[in-house]
PDB file of C-alpha atoms in Angstrom:
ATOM      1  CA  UNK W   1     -61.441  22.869 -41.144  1.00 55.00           C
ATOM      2  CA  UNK W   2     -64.646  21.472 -39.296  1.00 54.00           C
ATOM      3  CA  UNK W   3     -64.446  21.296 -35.527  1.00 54.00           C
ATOM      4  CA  UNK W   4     -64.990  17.229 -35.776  1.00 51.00           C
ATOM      5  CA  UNK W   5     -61.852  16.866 -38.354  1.00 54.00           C
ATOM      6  CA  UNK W   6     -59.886  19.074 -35.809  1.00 54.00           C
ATOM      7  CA  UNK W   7     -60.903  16.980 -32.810  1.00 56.00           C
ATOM      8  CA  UNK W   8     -59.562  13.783 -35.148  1.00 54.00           C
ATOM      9  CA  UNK W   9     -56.137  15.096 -35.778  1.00 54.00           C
ATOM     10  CA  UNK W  10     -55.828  16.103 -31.694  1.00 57.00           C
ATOM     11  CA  UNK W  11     -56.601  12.340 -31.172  1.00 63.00           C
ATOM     12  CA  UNK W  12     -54.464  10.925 -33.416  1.00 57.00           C
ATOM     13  CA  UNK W  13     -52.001  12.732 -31.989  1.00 64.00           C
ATOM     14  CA  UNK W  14     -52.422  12.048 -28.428  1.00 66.00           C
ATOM     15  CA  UNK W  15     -52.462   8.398 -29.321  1.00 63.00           C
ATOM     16  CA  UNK W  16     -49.202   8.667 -31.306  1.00 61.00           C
ATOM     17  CA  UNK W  17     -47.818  10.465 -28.561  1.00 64.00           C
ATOM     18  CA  UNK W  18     -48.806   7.714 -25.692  1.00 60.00           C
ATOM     19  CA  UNK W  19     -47.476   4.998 -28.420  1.00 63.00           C
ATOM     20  CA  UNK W  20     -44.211   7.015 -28.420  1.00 65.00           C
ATOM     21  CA  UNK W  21     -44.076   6.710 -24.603  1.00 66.00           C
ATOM     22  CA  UNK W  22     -44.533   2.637 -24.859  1.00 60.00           C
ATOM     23  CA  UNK W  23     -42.152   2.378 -27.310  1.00 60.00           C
ATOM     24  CA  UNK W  24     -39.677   4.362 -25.020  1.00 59.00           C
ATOM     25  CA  UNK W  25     -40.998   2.414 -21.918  1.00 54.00           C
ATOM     26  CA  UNK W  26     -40.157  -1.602 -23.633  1.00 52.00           C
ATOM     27  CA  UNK W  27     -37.097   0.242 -24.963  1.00 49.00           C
ATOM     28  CA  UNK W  28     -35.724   0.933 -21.521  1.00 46.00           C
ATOM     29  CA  UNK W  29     -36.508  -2.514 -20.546  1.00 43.00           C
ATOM     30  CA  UNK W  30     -35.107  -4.186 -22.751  1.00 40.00           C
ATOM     31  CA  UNK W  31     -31.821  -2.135 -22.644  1.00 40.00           C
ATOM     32  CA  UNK W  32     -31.882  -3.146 -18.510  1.00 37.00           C
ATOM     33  CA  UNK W  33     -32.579  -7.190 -19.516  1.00 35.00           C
ATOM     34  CA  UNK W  34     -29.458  -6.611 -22.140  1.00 33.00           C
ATOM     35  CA  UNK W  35     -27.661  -4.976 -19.096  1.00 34.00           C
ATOM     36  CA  UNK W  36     -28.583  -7.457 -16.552  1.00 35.00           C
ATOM     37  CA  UNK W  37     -27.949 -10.525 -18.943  1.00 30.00           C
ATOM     38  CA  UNK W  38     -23.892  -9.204 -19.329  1.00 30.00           C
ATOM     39  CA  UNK W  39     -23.409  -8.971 -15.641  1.00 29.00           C
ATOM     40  CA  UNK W  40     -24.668 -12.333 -15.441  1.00 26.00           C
ATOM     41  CA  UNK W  41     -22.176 -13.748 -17.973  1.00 21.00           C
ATOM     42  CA  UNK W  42     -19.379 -11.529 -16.286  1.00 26.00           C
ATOM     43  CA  UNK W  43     -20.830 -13.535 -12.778  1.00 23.00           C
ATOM     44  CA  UNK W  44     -20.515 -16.822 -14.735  1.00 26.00           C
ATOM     45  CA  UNK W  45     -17.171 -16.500 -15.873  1.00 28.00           C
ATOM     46  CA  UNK W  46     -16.045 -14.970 -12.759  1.00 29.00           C
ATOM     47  CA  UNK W  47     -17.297 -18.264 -11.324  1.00 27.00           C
ATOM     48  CA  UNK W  48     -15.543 -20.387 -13.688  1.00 30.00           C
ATOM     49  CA  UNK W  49     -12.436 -18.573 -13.216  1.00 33.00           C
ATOM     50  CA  UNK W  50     -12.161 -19.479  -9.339  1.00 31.00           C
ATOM     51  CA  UNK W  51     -13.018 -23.086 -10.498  1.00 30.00           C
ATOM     52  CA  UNK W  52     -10.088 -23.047 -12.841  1.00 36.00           C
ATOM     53  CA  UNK W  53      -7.941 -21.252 -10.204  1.00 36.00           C
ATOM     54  CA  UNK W  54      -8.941 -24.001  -7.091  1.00 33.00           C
ATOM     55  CA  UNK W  55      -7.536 -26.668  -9.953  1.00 41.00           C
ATOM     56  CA  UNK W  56      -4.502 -24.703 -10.963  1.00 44.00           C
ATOM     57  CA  UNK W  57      -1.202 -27.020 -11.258  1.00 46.00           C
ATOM     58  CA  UNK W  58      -3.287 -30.590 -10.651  1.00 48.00           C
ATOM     59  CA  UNK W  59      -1.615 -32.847 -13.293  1.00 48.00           C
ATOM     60  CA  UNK W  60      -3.783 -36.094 -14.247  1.00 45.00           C
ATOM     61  CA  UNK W  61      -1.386 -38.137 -15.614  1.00 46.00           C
ATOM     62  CA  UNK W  62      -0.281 -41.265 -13.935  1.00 50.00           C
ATOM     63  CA  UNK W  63       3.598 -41.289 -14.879  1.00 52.00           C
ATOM     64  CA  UNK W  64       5.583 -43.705 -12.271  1.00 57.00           C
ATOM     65  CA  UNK W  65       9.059 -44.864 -11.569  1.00 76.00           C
ATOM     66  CA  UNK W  66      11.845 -42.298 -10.589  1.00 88.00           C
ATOM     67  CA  UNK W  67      12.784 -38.914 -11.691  1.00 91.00           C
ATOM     68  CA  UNK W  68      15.410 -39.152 -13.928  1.00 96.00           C
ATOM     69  CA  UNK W  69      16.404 -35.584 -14.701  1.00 96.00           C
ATOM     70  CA  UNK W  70      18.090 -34.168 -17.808  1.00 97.00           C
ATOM     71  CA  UNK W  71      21.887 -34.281 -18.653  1.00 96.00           C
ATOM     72  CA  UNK W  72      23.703 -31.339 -16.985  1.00 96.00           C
ATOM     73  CA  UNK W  73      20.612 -30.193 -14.538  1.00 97.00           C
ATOM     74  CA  UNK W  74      21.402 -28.731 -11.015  1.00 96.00           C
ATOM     75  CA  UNK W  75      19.866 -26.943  -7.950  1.00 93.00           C
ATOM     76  CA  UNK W  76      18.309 -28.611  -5.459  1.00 91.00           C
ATOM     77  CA  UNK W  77      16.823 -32.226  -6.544  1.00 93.00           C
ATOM     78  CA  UNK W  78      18.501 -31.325  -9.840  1.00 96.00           C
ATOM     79  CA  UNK W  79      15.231 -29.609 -11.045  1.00 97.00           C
ATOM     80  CA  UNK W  80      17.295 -26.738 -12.495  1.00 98.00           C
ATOM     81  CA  UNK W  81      17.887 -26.685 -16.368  1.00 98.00           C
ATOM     82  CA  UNK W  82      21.073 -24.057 -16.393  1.00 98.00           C
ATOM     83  CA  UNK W  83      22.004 -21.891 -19.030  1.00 97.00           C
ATOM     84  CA  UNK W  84      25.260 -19.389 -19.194  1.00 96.00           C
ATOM     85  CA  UNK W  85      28.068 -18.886 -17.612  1.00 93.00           C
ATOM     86  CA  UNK W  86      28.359 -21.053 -14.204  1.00 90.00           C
ATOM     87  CA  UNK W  87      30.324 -18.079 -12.816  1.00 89.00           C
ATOM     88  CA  UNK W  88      27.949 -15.188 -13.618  1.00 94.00           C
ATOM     89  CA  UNK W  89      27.735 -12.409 -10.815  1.00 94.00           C
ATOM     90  CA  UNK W  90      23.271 -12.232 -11.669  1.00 96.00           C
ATOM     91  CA  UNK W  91      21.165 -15.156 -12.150  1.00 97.00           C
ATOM     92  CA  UNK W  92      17.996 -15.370 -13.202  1.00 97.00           C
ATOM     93  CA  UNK W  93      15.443 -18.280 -12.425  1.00 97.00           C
ATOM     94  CA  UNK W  94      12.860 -18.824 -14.704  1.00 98.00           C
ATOM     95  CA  UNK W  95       9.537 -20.847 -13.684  1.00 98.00           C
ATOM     96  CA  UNK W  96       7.545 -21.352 -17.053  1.00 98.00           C
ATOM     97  CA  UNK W  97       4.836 -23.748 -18.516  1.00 98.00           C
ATOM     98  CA  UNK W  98       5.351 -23.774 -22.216  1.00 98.00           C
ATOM     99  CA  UNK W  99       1.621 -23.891 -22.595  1.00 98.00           C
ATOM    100  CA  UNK W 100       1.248 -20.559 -20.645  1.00 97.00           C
ATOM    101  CA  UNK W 101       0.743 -17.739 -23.010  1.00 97.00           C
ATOM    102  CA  UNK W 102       1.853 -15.092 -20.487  1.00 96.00           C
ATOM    103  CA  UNK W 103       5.174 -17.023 -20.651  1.00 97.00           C
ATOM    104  CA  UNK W 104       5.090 -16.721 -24.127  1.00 97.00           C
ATOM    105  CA  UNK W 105       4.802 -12.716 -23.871  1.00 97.00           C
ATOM    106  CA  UNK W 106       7.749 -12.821 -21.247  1.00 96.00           C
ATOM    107  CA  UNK W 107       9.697 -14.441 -23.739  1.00 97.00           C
ATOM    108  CA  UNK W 108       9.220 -12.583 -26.579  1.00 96.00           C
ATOM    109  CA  UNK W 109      10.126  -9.220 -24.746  1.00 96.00           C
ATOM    110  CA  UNK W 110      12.914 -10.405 -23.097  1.00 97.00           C
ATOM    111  CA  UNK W 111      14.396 -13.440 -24.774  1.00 97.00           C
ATOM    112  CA  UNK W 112      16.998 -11.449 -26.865  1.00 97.00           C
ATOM    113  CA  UNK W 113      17.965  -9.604 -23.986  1.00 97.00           C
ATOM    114  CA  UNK W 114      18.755 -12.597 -22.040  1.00 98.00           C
ATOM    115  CA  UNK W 115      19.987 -14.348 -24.838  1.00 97.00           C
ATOM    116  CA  UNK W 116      23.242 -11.230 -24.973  1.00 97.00           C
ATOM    117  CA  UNK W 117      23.263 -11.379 -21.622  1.00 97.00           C
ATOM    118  CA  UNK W 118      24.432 -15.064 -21.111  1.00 97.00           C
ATOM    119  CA  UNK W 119      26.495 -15.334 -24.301  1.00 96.00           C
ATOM    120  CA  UNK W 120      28.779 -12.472 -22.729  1.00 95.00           C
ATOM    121  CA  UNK W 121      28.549 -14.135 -19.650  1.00 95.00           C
ATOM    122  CA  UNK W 122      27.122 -11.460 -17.483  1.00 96.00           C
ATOM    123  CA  UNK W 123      23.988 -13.456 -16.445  1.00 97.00           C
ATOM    124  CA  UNK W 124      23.350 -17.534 -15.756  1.00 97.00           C
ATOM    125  CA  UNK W 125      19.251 -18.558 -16.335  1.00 98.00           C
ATOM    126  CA  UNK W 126      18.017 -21.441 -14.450  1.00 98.00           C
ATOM    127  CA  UNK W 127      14.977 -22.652 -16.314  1.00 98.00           C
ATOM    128  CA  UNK W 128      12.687 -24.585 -14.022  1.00 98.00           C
ATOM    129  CA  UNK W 129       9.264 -26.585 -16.006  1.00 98.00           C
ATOM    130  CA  UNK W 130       5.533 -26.429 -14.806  1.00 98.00           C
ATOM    131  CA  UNK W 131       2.421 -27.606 -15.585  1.00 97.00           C
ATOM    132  CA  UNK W 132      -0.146 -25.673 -14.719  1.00 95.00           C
ATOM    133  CA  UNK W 133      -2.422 -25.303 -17.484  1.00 96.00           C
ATOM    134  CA  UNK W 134      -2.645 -28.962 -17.779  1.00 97.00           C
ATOM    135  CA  UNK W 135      -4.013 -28.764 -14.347  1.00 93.00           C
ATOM    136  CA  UNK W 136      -6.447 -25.024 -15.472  1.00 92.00           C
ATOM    137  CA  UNK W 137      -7.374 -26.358 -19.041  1.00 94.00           C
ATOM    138  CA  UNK W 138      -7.028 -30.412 -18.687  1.00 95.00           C
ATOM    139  CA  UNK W 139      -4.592 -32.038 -21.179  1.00 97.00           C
ATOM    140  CA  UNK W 140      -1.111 -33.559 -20.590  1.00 98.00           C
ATOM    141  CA  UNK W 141       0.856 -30.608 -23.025  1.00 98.00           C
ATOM    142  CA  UNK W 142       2.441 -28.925 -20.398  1.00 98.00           C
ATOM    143  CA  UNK W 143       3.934 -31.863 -19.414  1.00 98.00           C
ATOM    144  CA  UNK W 144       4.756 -34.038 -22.320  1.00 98.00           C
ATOM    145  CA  UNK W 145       6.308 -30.185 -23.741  1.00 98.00           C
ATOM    146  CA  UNK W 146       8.580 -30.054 -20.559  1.00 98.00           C
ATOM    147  CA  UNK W 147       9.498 -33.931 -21.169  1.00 98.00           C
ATOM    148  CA  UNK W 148      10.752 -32.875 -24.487  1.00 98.00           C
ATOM    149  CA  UNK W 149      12.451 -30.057 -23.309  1.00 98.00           C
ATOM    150  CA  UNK W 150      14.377 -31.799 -21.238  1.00 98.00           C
ATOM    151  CA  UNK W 151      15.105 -34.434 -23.620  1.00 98.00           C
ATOM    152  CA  UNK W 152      16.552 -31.497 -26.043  1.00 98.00           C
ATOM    153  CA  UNK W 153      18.625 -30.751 -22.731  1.00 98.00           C
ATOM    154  CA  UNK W 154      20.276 -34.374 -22.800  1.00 98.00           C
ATOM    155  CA  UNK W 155      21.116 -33.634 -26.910  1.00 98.00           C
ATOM    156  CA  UNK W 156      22.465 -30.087 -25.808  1.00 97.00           C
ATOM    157  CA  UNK W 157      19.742 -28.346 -28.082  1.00 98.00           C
ATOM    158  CA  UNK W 158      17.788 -26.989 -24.831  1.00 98.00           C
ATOM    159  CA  UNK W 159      17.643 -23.249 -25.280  1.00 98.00           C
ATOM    160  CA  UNK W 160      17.024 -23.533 -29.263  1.00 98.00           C
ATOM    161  CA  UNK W 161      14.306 -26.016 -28.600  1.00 98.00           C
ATOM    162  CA  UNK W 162      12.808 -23.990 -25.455  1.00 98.00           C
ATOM    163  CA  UNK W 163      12.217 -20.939 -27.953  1.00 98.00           C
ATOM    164  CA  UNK W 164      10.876 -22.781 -30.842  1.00 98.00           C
ATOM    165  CA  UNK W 165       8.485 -23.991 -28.444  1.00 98.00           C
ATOM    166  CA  UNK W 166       7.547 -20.915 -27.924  1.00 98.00           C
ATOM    167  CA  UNK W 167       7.383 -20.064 -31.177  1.00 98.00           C
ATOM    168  CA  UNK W 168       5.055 -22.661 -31.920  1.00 98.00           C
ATOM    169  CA  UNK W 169       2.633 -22.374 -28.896  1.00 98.00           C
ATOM    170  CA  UNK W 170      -0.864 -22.914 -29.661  1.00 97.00           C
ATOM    171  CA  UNK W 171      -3.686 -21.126 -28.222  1.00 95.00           C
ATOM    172  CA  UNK W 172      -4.019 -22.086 -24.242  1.00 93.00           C
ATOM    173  CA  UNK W 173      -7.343 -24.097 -24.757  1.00 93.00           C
ATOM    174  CA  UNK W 174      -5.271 -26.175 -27.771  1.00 96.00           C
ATOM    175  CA  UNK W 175      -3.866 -29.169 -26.322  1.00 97.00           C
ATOM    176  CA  UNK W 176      -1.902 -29.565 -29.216  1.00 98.00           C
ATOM    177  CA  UNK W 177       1.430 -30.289 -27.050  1.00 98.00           C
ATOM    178  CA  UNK W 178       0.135 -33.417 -25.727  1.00 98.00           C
ATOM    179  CA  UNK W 179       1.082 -34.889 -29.382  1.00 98.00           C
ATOM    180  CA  UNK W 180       4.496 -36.387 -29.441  1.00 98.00           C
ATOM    181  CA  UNK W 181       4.576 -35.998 -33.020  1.00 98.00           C
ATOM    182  CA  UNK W 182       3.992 -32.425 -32.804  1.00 98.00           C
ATOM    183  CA  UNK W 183       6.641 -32.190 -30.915  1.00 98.00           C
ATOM    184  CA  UNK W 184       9.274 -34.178 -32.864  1.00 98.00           C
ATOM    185  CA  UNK W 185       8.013 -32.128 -35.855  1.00 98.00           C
ATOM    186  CA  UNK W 186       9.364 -28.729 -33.724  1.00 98.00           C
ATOM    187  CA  UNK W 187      12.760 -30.836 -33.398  1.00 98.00           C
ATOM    188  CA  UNK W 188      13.189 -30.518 -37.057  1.00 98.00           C
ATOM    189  CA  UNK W 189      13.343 -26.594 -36.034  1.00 98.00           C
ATOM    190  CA  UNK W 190      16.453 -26.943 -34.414  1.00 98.00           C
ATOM    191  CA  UNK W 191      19.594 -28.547 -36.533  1.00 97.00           C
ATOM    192  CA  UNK W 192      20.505 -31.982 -34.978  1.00 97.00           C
ATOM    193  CA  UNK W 193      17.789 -32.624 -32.262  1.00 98.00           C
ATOM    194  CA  UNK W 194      15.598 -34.626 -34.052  1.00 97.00           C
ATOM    195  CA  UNK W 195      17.810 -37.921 -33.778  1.00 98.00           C
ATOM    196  CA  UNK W 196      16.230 -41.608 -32.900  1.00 98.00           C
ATOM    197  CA  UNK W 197      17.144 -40.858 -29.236  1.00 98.00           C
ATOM    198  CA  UNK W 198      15.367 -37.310 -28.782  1.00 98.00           C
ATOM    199  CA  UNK W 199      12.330 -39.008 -30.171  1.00 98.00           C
ATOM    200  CA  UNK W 200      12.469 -42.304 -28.206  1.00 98.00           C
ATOM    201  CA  UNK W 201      13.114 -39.767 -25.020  1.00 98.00           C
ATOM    202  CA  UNK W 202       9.879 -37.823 -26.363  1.00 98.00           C
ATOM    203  CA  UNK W 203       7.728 -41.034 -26.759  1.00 98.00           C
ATOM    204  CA  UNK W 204       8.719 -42.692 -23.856  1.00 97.00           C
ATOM    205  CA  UNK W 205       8.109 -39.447 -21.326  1.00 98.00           C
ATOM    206  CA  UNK W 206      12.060 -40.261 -20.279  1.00 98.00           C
ATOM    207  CA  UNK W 207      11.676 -37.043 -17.938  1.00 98.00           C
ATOM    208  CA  UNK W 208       8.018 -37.107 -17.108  1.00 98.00           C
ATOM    209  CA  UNK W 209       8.153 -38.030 -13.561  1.00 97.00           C
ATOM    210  CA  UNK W 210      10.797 -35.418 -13.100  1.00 98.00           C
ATOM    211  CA  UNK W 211       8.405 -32.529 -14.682  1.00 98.00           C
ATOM    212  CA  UNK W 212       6.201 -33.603 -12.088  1.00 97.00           C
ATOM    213  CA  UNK W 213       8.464 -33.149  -9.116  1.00 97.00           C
ATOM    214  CA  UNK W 214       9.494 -29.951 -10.698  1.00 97.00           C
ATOM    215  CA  UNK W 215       5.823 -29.042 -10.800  1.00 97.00           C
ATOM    216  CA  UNK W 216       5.146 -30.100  -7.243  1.00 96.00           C
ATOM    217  CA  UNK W 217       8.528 -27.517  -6.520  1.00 97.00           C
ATOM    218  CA  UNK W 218       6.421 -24.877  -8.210  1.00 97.00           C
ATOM    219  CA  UNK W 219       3.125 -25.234  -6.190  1.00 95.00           C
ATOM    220  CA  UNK W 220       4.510 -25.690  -2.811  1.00 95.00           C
ATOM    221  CA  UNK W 221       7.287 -22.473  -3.378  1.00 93.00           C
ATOM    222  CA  UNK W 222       4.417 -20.151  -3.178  1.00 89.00           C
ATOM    223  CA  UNK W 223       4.219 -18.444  -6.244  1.00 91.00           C
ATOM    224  CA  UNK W 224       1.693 -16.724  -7.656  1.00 87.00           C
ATOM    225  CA  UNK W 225       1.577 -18.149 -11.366  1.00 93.00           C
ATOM    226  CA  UNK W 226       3.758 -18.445 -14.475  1.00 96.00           C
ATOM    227  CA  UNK W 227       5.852 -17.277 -15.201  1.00 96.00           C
ATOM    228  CA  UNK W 228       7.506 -16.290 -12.073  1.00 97.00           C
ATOM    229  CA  UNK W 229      10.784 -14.423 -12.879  1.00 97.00           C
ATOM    230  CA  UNK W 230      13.660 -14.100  -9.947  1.00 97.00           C
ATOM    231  CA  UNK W 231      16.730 -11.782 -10.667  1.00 97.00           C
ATOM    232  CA  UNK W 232      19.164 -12.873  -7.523  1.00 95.00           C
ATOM    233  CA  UNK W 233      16.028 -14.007  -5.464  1.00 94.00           C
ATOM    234  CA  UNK W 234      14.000 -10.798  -6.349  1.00 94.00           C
ATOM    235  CA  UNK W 235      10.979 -11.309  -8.478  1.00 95.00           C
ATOM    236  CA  UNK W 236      11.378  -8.578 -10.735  1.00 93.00           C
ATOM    237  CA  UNK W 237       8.062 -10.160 -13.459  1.00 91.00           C
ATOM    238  CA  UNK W 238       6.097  -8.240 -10.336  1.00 89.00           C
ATOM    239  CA  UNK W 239       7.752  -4.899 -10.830  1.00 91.00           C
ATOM    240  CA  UNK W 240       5.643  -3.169 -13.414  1.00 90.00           C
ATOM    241  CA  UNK W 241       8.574  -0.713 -14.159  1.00 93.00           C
ATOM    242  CA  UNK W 242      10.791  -3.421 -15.427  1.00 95.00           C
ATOM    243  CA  UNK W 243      11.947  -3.267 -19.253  1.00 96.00           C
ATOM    244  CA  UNK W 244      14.659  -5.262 -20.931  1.00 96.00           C
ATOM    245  CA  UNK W 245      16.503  -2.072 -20.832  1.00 97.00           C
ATOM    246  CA  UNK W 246      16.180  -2.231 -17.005  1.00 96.00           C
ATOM    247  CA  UNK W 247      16.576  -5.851 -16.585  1.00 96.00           C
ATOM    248  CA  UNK W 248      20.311  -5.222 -18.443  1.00 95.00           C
ATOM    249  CA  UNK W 249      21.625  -2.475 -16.559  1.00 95.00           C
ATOM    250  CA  UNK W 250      20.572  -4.532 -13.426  1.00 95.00           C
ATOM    251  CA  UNK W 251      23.107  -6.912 -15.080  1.00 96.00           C
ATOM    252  CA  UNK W 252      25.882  -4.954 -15.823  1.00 92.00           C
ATOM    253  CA  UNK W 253      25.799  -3.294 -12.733  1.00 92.00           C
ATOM    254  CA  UNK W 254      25.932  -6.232 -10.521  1.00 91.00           C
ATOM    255  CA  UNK W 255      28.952  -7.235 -13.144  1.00 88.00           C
ATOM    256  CA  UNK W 256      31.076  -3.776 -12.619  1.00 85.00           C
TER     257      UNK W 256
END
């Protein structure tokens, strides 16, 4: 091989080595603008977060007149929706916004435990209503939900309706509660609430202005969020140990 066709390899060489080293170099950069662009959206939703969280539990709606609560409600200003035993030794009070999806995973892990637990009449629930994700997301479904609740509460179909609620919930950004007919479609769920008087309590938000006081009870007790979970005054939603196992030989011991 000639000296000249040696020297023309060497070059090419070089040149594909210092082409390899670009390449490497607007790699690199790119990975950091990748980088740098994800901590920016992490910033903006970070951002939109706090936002949501300065808003939490402001309801829109413009419902007047008095608070007329539900048949059979208790506690102080009656914003109490009771279920079990009025003589249970443990009760359990329940703030919940059936729009809130972590109330939706509370339920589903504990709601057959509580459900044995007040049918042998070891525990009494108090069920209080809150609307905060109208407030986070916008909408009026946390409210017009609780309205309907209650107004299952006046036919004596509360707990049944509360779970198919529940059942039913739609994603948090889905305002789909706000529609009465949704939610005299659910009714149909539940074997005798869906009667001319649940639905005229449903369309006429009977028990609106009282979801509101009980939502005004919510922000000014100091809680942290929904749900908020007390077993004999101790929030026990807090205590990371707690199982439904736990949560019934709390119970039964408070019972022996």
């Amino acid at each position: 091989m000639s000296e000249k066709n040696r020297e023309g390899k060497r070059t090419a060489r070089e040149r594909l080595a210092v082409e390899r080293e670009k390449q490497k170099s607007r790699d690199k950069r790119r990975r950091a603008l990748i980088v740098g662009a994800s901590v920016v959206c992490v910033l903006g939703l970070a951002a939109v977060i706090g936002v949501v969280a300065a808003n939490a539990g402001k309801d829109d709606s413009e419902s007047a007149g008095p608070a007329v609560a539900p048949s059979g409600a208790q506690g102080k200003d009656g914003l109490a929706i009771p279920v079990g035993k009025e003589g249970a030794k443990s009760t359990l009070t329940i703030w919940e916004d059936f729009r809130c999806p972590a109330c939706k995973g509370f339920e589903l892990a504990y709601r057959d435990t509580i459900h044995q637990l007040t049918d042998k009449g070891q525990l009494r629930v108090e069920y209080h209503l809150a609307t905060i994700i109208d407030g986070n997301m916008g909408g009026t479904g946390s409210r017009k939900s609780a309205n309907a609740a209650a107004c299952a509460q006046d036919a004596g179909k509360f707990t049944p309706y509360h779970d198919v609620l529940y059942d039913n919930q739609p994603p948090e950004t889905d305002d789909a509660f706000a529609d009465n007919d949704k939610l005299i479609e659910l009714a149909g769920k539940v074997d005798g609430l869906d009667t001319p008087a649940f639905q005229e309590c449903v369309k006429n938000g009977t028990h609106d202005s009282w979801v509101e006081k009980s939502n005004k009870a919510f922000l000014s007790g100091g809680f942290s969020g929904t749900p908020t979970v007390l077993l004999d005054g101790k929030n026990i939603y807090e205590d990371r140990s707690m199982t439904p196992a736990k949560l019934k030989q709390l119970v039964r011991d408070a019972n022996k």
